[in-house]
PDB file of C-alpha atoms and ligand atoms in Angstrom:
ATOM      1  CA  UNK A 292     255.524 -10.701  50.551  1.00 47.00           C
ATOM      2  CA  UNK A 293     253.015 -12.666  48.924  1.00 50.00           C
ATOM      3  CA  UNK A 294     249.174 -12.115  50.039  1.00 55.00           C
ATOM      4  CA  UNK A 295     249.630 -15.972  50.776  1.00 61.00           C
ATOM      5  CA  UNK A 296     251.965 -14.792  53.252  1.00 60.00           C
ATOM      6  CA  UNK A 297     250.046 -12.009  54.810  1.00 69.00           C
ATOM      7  CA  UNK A 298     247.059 -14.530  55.086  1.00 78.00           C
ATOM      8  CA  UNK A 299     249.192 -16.777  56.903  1.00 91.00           C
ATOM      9  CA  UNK A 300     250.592 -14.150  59.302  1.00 97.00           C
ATOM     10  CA  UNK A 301     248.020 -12.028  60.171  1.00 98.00           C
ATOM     11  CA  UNK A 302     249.509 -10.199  63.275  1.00 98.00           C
ATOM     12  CA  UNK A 303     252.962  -8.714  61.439  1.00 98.00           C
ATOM     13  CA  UNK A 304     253.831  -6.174  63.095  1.00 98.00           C
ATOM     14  CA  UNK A 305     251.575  -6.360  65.725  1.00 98.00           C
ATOM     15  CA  UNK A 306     253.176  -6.569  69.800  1.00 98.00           C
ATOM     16  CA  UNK A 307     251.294  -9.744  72.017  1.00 99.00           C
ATOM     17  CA  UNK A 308     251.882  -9.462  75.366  1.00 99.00           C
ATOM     18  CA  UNK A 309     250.963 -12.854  77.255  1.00 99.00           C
ATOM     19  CA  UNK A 310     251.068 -13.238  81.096  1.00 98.00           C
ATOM     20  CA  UNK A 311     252.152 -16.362  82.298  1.00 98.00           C
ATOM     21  CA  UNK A 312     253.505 -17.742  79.289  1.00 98.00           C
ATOM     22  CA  UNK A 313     256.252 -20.105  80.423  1.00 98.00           C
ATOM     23  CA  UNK A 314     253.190 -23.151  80.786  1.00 97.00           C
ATOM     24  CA  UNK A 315     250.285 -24.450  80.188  1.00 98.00           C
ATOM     25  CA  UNK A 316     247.582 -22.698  78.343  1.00 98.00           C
ATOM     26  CA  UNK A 317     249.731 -19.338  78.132  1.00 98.00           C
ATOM     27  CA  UNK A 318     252.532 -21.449  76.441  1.00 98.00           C
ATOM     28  CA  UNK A 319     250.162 -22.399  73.950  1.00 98.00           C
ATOM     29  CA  UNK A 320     249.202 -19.226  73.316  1.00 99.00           C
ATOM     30  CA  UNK A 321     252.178 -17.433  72.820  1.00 99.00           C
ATOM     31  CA  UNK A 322     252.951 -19.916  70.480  1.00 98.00           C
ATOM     32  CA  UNK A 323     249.902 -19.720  68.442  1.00 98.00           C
ATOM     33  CA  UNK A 324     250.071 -15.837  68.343  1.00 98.00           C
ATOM     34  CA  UNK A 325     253.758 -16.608  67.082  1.00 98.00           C
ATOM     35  CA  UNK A 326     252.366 -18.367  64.915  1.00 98.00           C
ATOM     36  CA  UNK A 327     250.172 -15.744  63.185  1.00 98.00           C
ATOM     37  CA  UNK A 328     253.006 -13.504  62.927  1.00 98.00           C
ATOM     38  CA  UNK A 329     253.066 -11.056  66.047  1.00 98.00           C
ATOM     39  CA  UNK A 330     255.832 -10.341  68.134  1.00 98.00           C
ATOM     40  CA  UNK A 331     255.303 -12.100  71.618  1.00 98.00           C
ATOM     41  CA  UNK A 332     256.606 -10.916  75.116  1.00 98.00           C
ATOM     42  CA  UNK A 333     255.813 -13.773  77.306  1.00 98.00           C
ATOM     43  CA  UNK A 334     256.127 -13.539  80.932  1.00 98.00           C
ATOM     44  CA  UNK A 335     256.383 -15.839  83.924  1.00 98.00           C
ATOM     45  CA  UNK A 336     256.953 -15.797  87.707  1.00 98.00           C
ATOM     46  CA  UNK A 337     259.654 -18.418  88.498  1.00 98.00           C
ATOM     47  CA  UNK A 338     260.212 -21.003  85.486  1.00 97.00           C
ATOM     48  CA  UNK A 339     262.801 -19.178  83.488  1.00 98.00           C
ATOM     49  CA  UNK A 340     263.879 -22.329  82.034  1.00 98.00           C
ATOM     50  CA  UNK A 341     260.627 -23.562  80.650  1.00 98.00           C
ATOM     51  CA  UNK A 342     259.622 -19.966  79.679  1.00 98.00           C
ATOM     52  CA  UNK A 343     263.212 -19.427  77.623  1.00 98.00           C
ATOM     53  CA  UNK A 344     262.203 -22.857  75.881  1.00 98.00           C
ATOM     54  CA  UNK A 345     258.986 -21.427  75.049  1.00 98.00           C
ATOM     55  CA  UNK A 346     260.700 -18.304  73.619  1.00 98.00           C
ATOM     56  CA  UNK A 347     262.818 -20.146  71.593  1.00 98.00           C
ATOM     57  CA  UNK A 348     260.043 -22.244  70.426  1.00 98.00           C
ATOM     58  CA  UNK A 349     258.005 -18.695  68.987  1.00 98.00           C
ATOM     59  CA  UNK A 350     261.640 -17.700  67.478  1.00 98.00           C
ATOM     60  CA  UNK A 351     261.325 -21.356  65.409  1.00 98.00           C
ATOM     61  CA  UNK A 352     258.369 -20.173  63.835  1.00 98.00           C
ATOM     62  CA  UNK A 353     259.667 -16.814  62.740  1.00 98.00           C
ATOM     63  CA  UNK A 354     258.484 -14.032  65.097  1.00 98.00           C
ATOM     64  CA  UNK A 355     260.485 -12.340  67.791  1.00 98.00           C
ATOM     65  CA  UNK A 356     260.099 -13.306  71.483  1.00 98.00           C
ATOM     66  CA  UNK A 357     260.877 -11.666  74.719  1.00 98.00           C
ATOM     67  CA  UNK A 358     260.533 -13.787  77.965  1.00 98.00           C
ATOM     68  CA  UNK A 359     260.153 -11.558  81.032  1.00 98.00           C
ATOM     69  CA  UNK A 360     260.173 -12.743  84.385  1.00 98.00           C
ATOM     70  CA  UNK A 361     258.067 -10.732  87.083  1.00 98.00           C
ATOM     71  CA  UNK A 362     255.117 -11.540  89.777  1.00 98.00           C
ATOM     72  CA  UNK A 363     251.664 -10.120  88.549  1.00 98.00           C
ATOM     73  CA  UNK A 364     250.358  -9.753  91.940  1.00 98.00           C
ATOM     74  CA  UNK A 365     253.188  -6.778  91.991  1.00 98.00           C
ATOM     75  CA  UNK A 366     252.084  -3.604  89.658  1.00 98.00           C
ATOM     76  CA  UNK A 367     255.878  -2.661  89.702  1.00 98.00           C
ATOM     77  CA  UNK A 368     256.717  -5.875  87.516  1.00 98.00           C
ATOM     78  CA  UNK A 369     253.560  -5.372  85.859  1.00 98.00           C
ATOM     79  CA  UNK A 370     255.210  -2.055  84.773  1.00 98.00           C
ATOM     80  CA  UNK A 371     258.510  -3.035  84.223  1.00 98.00           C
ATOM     81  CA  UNK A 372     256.689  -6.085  82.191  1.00 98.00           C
ATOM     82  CA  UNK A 373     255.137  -3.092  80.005  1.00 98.00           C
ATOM     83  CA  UNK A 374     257.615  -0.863  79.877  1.00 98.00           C
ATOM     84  CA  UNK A 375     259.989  -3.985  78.352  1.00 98.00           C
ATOM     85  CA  UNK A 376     257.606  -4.243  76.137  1.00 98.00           C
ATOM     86  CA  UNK A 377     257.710  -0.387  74.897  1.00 98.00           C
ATOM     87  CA  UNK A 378     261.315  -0.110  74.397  1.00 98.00           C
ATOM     88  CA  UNK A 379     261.928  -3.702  72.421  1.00 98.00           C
ATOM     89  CA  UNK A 380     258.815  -3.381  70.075  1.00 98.00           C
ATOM     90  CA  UNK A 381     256.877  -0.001  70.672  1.00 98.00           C
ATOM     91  CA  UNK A 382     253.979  -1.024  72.732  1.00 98.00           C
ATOM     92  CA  UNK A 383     251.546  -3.788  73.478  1.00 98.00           C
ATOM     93  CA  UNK A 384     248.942  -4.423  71.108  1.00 98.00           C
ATOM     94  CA  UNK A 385     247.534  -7.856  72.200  1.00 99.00           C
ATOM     95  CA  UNK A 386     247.079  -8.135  75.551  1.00 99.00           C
ATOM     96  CA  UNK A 387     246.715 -11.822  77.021  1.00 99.00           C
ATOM     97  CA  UNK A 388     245.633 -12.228  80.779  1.00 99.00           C
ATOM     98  CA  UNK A 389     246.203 -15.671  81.170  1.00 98.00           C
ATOM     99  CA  UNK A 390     248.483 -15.892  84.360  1.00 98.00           C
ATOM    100  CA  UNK A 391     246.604 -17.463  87.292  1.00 98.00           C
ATOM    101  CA  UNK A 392     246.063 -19.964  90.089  1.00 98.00           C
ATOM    102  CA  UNK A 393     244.012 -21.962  92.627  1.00 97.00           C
ATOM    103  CA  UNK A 394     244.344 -22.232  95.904  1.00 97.00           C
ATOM    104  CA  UNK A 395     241.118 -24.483  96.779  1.00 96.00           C
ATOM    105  CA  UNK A 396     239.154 -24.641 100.160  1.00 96.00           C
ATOM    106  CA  UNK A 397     235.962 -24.735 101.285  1.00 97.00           C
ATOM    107  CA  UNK A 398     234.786 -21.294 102.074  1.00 98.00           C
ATOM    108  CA  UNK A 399     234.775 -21.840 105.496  1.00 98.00           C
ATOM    109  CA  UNK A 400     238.149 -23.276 105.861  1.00 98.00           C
ATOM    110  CA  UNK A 401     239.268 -20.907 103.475  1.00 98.00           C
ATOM    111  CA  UNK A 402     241.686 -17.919 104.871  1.00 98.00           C
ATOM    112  CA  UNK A 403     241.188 -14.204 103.993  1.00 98.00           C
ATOM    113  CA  UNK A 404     244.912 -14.238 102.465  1.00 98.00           C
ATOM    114  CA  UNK A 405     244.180 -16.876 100.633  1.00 98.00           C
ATOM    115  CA  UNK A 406     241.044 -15.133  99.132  1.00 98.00           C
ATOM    116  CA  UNK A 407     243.223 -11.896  98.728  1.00 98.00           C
ATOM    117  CA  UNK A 408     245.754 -14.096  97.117  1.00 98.00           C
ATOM    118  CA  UNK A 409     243.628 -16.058  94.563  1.00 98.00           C
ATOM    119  CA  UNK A 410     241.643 -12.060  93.990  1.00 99.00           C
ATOM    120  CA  UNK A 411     245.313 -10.430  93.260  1.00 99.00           C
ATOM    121  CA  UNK A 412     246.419 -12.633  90.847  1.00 98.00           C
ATOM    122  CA  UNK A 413     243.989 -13.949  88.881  1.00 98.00           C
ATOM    123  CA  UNK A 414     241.910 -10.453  88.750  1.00 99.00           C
ATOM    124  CA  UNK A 415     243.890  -7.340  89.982  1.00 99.00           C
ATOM    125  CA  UNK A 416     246.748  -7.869  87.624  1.00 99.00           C
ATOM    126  CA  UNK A 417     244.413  -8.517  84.586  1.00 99.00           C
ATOM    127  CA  UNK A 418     242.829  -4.810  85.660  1.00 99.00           C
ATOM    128  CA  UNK A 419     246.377  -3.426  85.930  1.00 99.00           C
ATOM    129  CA  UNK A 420     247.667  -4.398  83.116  1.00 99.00           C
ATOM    130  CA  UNK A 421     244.819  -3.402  81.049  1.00 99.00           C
ATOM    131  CA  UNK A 422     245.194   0.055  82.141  1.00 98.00           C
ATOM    132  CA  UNK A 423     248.761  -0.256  81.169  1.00 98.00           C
ATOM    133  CA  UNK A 424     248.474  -0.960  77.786  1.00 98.00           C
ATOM    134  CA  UNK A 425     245.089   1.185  77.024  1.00 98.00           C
ATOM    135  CA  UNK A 426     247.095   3.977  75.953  1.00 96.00           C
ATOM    136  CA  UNK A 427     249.547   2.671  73.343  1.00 97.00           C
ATOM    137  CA  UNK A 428     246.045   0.921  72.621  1.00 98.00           C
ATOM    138  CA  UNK A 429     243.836   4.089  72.144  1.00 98.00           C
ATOM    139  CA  UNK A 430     246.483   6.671  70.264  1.00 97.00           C
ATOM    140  CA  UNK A 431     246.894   3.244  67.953  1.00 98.00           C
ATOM    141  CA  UNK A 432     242.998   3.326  67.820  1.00 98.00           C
ATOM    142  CA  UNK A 433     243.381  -0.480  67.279  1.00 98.00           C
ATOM    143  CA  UNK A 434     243.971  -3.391  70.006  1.00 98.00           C
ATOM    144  CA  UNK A 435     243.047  -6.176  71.598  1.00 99.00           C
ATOM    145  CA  UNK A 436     242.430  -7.918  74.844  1.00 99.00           C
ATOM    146  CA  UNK A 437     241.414 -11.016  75.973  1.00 99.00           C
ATOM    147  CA  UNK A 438     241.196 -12.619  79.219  1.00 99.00           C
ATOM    148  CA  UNK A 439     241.586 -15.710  80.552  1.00 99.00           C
ATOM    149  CA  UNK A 440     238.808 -17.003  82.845  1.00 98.00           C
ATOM    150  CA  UNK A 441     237.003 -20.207  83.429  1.00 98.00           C
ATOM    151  CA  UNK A 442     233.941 -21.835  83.464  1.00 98.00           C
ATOM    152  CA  UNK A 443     234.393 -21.862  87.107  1.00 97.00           C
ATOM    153  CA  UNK A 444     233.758 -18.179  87.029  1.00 98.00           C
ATOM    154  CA  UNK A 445     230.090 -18.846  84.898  1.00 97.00           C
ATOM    155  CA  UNK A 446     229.246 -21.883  86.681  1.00 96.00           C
ATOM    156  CA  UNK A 447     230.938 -21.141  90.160  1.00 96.00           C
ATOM    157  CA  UNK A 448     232.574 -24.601  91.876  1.00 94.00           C
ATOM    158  CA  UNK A 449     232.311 -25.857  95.152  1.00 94.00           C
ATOM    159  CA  UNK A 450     236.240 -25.639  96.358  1.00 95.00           C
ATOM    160  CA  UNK A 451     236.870 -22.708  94.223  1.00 96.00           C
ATOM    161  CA  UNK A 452     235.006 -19.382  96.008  1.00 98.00           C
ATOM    162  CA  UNK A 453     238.145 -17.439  95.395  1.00 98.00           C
ATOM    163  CA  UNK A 454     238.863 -18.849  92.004  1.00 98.00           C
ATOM    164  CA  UNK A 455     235.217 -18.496  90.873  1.00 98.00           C
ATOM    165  CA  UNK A 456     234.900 -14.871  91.974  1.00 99.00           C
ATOM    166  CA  UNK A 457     238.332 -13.859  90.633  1.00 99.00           C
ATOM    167  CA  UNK A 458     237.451 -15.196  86.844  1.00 98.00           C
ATOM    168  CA  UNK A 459     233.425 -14.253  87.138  1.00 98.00           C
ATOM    169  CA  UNK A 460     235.331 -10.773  88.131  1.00 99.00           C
ATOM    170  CA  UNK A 461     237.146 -10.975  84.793  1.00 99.00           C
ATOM    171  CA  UNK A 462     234.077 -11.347  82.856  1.00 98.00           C
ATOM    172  CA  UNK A 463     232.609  -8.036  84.198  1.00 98.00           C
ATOM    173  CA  UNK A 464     235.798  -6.671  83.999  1.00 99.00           C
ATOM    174  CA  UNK A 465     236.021  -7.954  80.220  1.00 99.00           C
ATOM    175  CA  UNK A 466     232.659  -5.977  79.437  1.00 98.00           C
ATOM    176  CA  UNK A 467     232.867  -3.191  81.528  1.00 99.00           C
ATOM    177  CA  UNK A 468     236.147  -2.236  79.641  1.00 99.00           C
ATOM    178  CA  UNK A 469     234.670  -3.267  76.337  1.00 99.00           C
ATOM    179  CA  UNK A 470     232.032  -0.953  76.315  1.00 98.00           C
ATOM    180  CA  UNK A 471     234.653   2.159  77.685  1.00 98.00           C
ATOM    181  CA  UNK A 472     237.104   1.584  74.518  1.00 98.00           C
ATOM    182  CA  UNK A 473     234.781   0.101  71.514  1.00 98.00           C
ATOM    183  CA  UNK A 474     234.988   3.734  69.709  1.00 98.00           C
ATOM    184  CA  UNK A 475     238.321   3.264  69.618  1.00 98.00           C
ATOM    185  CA  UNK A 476     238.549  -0.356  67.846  1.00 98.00           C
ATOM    186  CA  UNK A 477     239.853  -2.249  70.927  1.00 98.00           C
ATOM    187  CA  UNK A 478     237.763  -5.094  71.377  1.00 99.00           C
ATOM    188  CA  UNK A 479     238.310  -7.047  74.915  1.00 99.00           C
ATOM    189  CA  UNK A 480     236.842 -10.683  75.343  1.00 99.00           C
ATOM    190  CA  UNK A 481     236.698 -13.388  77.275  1.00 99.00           C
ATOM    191  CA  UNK A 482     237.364 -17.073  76.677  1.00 98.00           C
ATOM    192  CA  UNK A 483     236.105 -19.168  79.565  1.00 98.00           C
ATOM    193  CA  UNK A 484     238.049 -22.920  79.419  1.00 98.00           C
ATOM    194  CA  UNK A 485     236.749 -25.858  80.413  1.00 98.00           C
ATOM    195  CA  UNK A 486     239.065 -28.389  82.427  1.00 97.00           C
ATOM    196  CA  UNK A 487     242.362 -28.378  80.573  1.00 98.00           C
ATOM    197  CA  UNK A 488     245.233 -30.929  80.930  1.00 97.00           C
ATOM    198  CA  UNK A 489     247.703 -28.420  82.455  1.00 96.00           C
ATOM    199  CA  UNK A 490     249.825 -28.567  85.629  1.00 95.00           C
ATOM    200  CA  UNK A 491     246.852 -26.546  87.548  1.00 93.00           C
ATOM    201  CA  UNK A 492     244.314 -30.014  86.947  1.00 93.00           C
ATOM    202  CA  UNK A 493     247.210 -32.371  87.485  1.00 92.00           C
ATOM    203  CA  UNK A 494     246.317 -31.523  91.062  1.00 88.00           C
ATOM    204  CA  UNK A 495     242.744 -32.635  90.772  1.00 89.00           C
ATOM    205  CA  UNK A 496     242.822 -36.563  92.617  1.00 90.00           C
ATOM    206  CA  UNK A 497     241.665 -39.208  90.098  1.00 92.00           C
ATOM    207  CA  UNK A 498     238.665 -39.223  92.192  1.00 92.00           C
ATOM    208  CA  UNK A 499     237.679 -35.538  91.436  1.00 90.00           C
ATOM    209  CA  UNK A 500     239.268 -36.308  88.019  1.00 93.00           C
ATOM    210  CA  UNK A 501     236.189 -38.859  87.310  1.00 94.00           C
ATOM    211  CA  UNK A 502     233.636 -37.153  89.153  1.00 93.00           C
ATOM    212  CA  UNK A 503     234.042 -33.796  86.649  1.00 93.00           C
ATOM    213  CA  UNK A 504     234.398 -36.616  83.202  1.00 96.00           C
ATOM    214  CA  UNK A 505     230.931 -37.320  84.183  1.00 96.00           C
ATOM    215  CA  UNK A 506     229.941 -34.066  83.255  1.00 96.00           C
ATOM    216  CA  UNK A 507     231.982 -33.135  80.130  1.00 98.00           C
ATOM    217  CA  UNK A 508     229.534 -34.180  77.136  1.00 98.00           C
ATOM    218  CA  UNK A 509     232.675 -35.063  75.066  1.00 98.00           C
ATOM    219  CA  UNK A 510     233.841 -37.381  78.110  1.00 97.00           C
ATOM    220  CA  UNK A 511     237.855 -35.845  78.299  1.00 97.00           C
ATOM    221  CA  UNK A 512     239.972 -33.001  79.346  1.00 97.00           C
ATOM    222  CA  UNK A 513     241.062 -30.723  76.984  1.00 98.00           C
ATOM    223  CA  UNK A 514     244.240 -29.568  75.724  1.00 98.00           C
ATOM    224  CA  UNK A 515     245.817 -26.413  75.639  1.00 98.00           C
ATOM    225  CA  UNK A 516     246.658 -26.247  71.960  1.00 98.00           C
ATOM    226  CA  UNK A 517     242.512 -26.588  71.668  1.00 98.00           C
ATOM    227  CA  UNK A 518     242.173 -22.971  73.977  1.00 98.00           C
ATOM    228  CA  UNK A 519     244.712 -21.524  71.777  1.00 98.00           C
ATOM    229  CA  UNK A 520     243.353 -20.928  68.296  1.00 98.00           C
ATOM    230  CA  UNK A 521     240.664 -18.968  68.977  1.00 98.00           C
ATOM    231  CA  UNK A 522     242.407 -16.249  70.999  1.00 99.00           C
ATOM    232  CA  UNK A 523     244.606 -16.332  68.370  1.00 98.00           C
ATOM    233  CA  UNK A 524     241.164 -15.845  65.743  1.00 98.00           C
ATOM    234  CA  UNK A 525     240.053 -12.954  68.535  1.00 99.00           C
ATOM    235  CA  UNK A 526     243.528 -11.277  67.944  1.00 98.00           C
ATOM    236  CA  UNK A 527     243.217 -10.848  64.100  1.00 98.00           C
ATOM    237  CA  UNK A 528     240.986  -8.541  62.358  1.00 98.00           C
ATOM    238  CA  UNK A 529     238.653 -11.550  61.566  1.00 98.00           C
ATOM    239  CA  UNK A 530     236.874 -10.582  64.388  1.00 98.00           C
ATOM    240  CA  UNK A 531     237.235  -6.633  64.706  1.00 98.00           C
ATOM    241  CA  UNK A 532     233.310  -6.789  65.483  1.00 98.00           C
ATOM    242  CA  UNK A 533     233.525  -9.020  68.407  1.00 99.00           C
ATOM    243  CA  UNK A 534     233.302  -7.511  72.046  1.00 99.00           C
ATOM    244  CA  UNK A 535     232.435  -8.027  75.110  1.00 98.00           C
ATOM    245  CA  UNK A 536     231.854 -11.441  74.485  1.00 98.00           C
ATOM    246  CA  UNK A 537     232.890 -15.157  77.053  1.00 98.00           C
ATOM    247  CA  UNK A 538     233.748 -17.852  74.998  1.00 98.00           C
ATOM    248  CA  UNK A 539     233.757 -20.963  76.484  1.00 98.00           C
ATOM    249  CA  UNK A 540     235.719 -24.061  75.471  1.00 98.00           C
ATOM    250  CA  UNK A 541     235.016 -26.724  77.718  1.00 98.00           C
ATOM    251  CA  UNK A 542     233.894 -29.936  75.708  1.00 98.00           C
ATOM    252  CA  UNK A 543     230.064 -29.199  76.456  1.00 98.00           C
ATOM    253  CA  UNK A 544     230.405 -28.790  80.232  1.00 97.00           C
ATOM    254  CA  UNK A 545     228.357 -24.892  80.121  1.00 96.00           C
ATOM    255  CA  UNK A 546     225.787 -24.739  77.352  1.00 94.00           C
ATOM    256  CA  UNK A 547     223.838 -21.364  77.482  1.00 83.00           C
TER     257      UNK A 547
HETATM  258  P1  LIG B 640     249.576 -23.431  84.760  1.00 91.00           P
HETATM  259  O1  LIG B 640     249.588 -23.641  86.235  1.00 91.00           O
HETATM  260  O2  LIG B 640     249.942 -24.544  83.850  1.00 91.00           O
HETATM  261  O3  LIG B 640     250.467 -22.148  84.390  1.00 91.00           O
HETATM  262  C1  LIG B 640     250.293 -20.965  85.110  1.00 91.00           C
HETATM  263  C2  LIG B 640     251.089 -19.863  84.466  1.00 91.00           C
HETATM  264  O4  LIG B 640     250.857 -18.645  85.200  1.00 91.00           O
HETATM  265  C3  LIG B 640     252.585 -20.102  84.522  1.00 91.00           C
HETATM  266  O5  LIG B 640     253.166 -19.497  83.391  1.00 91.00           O
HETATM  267  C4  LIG B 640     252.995 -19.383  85.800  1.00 91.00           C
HETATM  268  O6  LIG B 640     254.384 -18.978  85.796  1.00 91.00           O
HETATM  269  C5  LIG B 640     252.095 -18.173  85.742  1.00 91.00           C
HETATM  270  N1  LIG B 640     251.828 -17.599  87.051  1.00 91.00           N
HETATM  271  C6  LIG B 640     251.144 -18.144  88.086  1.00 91.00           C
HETATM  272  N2  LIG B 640     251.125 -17.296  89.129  1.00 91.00           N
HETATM  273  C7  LIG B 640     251.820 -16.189  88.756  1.00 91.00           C
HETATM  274  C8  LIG B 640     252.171 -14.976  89.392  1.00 91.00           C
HETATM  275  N3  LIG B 640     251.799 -14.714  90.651  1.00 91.00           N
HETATM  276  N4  LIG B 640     252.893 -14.076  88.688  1.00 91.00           N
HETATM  277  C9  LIG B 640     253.265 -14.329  87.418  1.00 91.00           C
HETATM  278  N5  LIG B 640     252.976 -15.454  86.767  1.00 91.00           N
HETATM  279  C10 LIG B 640     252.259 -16.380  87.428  1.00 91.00           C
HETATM  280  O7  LIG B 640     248.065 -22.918  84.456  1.00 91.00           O
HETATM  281  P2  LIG B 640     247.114 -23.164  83.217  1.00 91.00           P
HETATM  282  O8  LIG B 640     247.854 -23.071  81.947  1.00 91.00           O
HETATM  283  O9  LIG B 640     246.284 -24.343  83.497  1.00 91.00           O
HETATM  284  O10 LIG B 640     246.142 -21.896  83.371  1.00 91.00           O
HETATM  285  C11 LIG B 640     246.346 -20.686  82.662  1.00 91.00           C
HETATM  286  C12 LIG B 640     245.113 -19.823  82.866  1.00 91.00           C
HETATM  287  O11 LIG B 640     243.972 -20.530  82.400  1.00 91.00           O
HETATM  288  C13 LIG B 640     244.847 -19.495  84.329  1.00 91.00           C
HETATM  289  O12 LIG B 640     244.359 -18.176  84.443  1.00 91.00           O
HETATM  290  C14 LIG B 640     243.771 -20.486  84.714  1.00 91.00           C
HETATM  291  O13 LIG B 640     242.972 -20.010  85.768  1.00 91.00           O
HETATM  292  C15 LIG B 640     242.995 -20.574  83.420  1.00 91.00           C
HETATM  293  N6  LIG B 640     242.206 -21.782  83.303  1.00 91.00           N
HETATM  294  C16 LIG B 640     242.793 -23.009  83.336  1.00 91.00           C
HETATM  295  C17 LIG B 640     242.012 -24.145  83.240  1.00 91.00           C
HETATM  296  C18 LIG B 640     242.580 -25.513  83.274  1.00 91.00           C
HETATM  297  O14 LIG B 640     241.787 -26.475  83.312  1.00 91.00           O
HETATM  298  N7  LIG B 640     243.872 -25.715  83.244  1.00 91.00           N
HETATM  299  C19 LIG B 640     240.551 -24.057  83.111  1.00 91.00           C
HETATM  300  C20 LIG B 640     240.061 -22.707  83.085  1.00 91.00           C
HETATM  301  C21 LIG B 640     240.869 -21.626  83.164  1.00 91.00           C
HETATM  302  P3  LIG B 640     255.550 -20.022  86.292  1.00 91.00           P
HETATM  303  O15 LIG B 640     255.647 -21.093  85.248  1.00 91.00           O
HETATM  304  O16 LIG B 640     256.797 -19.200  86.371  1.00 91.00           O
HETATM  305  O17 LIG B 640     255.088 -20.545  87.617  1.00 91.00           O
END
């Protein structure tokens, strides 16, 4: 291979495992970590279709794909999700905790299960699979993992208690583990999006739609093939001395 090449495809060799892959942001991902070479095991909960087409999508580009169905609320599929990963390509190396959800109320219409819910998904499972893949991680004294949050989690959003905890969660769960495994040359970051055009904001009403617009600087949504090239950048050994660190991408909307 030329050194053209290995420019090009930085993560050869290298495992990505991306939860909730099938759509959205996660699709993008997965793609974009295709992209740069790596292997990707994307998973999803119930769109086996769309996450197949995704698969096939990484395959076009060059790199093998695996497209793994499971709930991440369960730490059996979690497990199995892993484990899948082992056998086919030896063991995660990139982990991606992007599956999540909303389930908005106002906190005082808002249900305990639906707390527990938003808590289990969007935060549990990003701490369980972490621990799953620290090992592989730590005997390969190299890794990477980045989670998903959202500037709902640094700004917090009226609507959104459960959603806001879960992600601000992540980001103390993002340095907490960054500081336990920097010795070993895992580096674990967050990247906080904005609002992204994605089947989770198609529920927004035009209303709420306009009312957030107001507050973007740069006056639009984003996309999810803008979230994706800088977890792919976090992946690579461009940024080996990066950790701990929130990222946001959100067209302005958090300036600190
Ligand atoms: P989408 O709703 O478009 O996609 C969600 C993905 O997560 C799908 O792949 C879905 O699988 C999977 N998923 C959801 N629940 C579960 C579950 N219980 N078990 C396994 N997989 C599950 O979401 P986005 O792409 O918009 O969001 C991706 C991440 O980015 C989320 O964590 C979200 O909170 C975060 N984010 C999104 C923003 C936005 O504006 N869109 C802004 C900030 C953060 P399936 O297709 O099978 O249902």
């Amino acid at each position: 291979m030329t050194n053209d090449g290995a420019a090009a495809r930085p993560l050869e060799g290298k495992t990505a495992l991306v939860t909730g892959g099938s759509r959205g942001i996660g699709a993008a991902i997965a793609l974009e970590l295709g992209r740069l070479g790596a292997n990707v095991v994307l998973t999803y909960r119930s769109n086996e279709a769309a996450a197949e087409a995704v698969a096939a999508e990484v395959r076009a580009l060059g790199s093998e794909c695996l497209a793994t169905g499971g709930d991440v609320r369960s730490e059996a599929d979690l497990e199995r999700i892993v484990e899948g990963a082992r056998e086919r390509f030896g063991g995660v190396d990139i982990l991606v905790n992007n599956a999540g959800t909303t389930d908005d109320k106002l906190v005082m219409r808002m249900g305990t299960d639906s707390w527990n819910d938003i808590l289990a998904t969007n935060l549990t499972s990003a701490f369980i699979a972490t621990r799953l893949v620290l090992r592989h991680m730590t005997r390969a004294r190299w890794g990477r993992i980045i989670n998903i949050s959202s500037v709902a989690g640094v700004m917090g959003n009226a609507g959104q208690a459960n959603y806001a905890a879960s992600k601000a969660g992540m980001l103390g769960l993002t340095k907490s583990v960054a500081r336990e495994v920097a010795s070993r040359s895992i580096t674990v970051n967050a990247v906080t999006p904005g609002f992204v055009e994605t089947d989770l904001t198609s529920k927004l009403t035009e209303e709420q739609q306009a009312t957030i617009l107001t507050q973007i600087p740069m006056g639009r949504f984003g996309s999810a093939a803008e979230i994706a090239p800088l977890v792919g950048f976090l992946a690579t050994d461009g940024a080996s001395y990066i950790t701990g660190q929130t990222f946001n991408i959100d067209g302005g909307l958090v300036m600190q």
